[in-house]
Tab-separated table of C-alpha atoms in Angstrom:
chain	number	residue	atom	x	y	z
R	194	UNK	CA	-9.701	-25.012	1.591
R	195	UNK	CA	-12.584	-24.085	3.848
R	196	UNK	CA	-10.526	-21.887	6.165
R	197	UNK	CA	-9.146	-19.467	3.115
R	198	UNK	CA	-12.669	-19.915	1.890
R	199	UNK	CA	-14.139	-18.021	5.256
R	200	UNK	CA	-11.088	-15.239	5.386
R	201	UNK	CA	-11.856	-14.731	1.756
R	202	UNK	CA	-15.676	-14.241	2.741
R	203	UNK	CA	-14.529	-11.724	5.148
R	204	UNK	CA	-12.371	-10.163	3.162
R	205	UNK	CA	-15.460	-9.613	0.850
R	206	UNK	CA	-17.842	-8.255	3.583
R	207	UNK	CA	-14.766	-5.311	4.209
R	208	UNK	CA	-14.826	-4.370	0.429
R	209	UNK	CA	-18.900	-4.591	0.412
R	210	UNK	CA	-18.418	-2.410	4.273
R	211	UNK	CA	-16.011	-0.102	2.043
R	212	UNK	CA	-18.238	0.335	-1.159
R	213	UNK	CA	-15.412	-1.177	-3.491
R	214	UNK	CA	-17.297	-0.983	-7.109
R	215	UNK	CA	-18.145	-3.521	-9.471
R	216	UNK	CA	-16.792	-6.217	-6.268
R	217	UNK	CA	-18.445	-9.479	-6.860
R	218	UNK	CA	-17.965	-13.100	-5.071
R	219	UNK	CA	-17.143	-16.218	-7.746
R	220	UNK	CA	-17.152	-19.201	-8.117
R	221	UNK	CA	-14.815	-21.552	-10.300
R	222	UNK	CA	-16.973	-21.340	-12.882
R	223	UNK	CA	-16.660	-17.712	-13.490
R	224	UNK	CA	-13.226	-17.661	-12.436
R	225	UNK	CA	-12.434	-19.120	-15.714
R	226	UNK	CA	-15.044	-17.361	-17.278
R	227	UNK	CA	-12.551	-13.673	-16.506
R	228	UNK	CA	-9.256	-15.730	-16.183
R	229	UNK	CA	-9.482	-18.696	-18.428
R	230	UNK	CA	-5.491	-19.853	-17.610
R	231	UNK	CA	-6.316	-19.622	-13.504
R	232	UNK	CA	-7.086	-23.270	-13.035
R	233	UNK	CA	-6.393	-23.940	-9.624
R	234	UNK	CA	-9.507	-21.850	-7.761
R	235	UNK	CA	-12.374	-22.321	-6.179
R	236	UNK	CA	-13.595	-19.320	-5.032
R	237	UNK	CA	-12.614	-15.476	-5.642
R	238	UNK	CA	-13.390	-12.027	-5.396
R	239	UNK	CA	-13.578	-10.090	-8.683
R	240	UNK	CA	-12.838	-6.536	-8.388
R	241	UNK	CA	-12.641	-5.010	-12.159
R	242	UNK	CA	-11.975	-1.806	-10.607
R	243	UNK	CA	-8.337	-2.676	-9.065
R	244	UNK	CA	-5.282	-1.430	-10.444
R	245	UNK	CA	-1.685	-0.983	-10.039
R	246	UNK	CA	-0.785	2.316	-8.890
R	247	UNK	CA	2.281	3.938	-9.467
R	248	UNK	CA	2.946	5.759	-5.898
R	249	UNK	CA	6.128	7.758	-7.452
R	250	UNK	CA	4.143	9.386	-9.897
R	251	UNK	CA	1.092	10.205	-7.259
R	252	UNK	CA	3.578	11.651	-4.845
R	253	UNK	CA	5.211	13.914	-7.242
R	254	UNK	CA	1.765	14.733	-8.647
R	255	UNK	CA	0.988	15.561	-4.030
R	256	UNK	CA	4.103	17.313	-3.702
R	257	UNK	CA	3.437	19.561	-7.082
R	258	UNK	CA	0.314	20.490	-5.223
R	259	UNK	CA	1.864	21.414	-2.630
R	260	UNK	CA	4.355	23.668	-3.558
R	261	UNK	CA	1.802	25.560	-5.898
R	262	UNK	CA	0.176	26.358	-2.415
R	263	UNK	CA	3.147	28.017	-1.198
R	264	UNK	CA	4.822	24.614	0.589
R	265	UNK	CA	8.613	24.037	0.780
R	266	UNK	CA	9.862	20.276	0.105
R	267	UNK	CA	12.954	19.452	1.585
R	268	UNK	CA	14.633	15.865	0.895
R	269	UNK	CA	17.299	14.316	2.568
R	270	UNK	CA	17.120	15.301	6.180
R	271	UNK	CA	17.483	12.521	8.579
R	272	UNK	CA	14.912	13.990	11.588
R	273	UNK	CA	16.943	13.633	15.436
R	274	UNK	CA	13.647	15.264	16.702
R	275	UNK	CA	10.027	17.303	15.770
R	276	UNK	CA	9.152	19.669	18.955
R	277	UNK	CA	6.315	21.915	19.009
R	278	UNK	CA	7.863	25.029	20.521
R	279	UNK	CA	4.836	27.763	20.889
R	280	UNK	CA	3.820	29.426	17.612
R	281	UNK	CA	6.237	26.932	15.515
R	282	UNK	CA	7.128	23.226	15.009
R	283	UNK	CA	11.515	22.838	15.232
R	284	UNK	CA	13.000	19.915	13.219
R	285	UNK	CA	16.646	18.886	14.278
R	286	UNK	CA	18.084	16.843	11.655
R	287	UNK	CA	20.941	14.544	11.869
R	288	UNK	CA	23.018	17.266	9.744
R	289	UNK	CA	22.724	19.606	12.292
R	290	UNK	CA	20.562	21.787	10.265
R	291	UNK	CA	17.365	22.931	12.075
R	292	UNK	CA	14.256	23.800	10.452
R	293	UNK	CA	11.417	26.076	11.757
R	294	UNK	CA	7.997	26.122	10.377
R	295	UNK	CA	4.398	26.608	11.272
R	296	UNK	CA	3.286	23.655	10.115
R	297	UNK	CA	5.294	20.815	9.153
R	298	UNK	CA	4.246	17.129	6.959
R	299	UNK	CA	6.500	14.153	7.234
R	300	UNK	CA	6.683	11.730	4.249
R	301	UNK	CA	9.493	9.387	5.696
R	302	UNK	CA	8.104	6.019	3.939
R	303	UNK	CA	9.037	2.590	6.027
R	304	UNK	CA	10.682	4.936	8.497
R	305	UNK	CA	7.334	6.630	9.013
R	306	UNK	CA	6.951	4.874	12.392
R	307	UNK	CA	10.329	6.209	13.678
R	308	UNK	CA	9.503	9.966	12.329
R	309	UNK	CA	6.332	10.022	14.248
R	310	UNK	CA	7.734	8.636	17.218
R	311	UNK	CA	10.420	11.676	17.231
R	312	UNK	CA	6.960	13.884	17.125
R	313	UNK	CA	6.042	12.367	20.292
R	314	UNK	CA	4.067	9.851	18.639
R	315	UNK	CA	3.236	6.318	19.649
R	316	UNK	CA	5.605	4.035	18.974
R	317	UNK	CA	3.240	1.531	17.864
R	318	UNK	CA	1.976	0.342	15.192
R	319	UNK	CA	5.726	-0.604	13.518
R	320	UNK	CA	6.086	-1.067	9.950
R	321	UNK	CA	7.506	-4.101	9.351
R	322	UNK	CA	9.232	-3.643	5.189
R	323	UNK	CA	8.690	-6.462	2.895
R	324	UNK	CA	9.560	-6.903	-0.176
R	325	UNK	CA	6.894	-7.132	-3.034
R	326	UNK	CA	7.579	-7.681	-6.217
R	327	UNK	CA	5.641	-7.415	-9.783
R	328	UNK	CA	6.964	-9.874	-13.061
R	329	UNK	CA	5.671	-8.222	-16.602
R	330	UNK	CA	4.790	-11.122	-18.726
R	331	UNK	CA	6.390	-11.282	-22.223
R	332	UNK	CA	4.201	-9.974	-24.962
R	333	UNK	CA	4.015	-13.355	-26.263
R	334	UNK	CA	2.457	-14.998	-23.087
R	335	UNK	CA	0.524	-11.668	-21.929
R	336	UNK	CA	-2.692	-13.790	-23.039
R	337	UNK	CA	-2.113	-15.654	-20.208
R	338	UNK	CA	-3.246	-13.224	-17.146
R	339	UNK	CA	-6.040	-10.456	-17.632
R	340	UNK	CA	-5.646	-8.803	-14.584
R	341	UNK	CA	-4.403	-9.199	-10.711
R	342	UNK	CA	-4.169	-12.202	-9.382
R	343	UNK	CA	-3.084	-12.612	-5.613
R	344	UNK	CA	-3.896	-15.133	-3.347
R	345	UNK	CA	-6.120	-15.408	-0.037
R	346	UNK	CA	-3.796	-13.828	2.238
R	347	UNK	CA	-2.023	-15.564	4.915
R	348	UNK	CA	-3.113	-14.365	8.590
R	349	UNK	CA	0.891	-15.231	9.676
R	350	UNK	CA	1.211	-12.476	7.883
R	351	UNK	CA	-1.533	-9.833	8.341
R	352	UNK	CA	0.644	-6.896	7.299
R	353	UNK	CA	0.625	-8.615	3.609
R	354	UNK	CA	-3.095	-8.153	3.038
R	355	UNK	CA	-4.426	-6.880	-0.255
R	356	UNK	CA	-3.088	-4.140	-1.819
């Protein structure tokens, strides 16, 4: 419809503003033309460059990184509180173990928010989790998609944007 039409225009001009490669505006003529089964649009953006990432692997790939430069990982501490005390940062964790170190990186996923509060942070923006999911076609109707396909996004829900 005309109003998903206009968000999706919008949502163009931010990947043109971001210098997202290869990004290109369609119509339903050349949505078939690069997904022949998608029958139902009118208008798209084409970005050949998107892909799933896997953010496991990218972390692990961070964290190696990290400890070849000397960094300590620790897992499994629930932070109580992060205080800057002078020439060190002091972590109190849940476990009543305390950590001291000069500098300190928090990786606390959808409890991000929280963990930076406990910094002395802003307590907003919030994460708000949802659930997304991915379906692998079976190899015998893989034919059927060539790449992602998402909808415009809904502005109920701005939080579930492109990704």
């Amino acid at each position: 419809n005309e109003e998903e039409a206009s968000r999706l225009d919008v949502l163009f001009e931010k990947g043109v503003q971001n210098k997202v490669p290869g990004l290109a505006l369609v119509d339903r003529q050349q949505i078939l033309e690069i997904e022949p089964y998608c029958t139902g649009g009118v208008k798209a953006i084409h970005s050949p460059n998107t892909g799933i990432v896997d953010w496991r692997r990218v972390a692990c790939s961070y964290g190696d990184d990290f400890k070849a430069g000397g960094g300590t990982i620790l897992t499994g501490h629930e932070v109580s509180s992060i205080k800057d005390v002078g020439r060190e940062i002091r972590v109190d964790c849940k476990n009543k173990s305390r950590i001291t170190a000069k500098n300190v990186i928090t990786c606390a996923g959808l409890y991000s928010d929280r963990v930076a509060e406990k910094a002395g942070g802003k307590s907003s923006p919030t994460i708000v989790p949802f659930r997304g999911e991915y379906l692998e076609l079976r190899a015998d109707k893989r034919y059927l998609v060539k790449g992602n396909v998402y909808p415009v996004p809904n502005p109920k829900f701005p939080f579930l944007g492109v990704h």
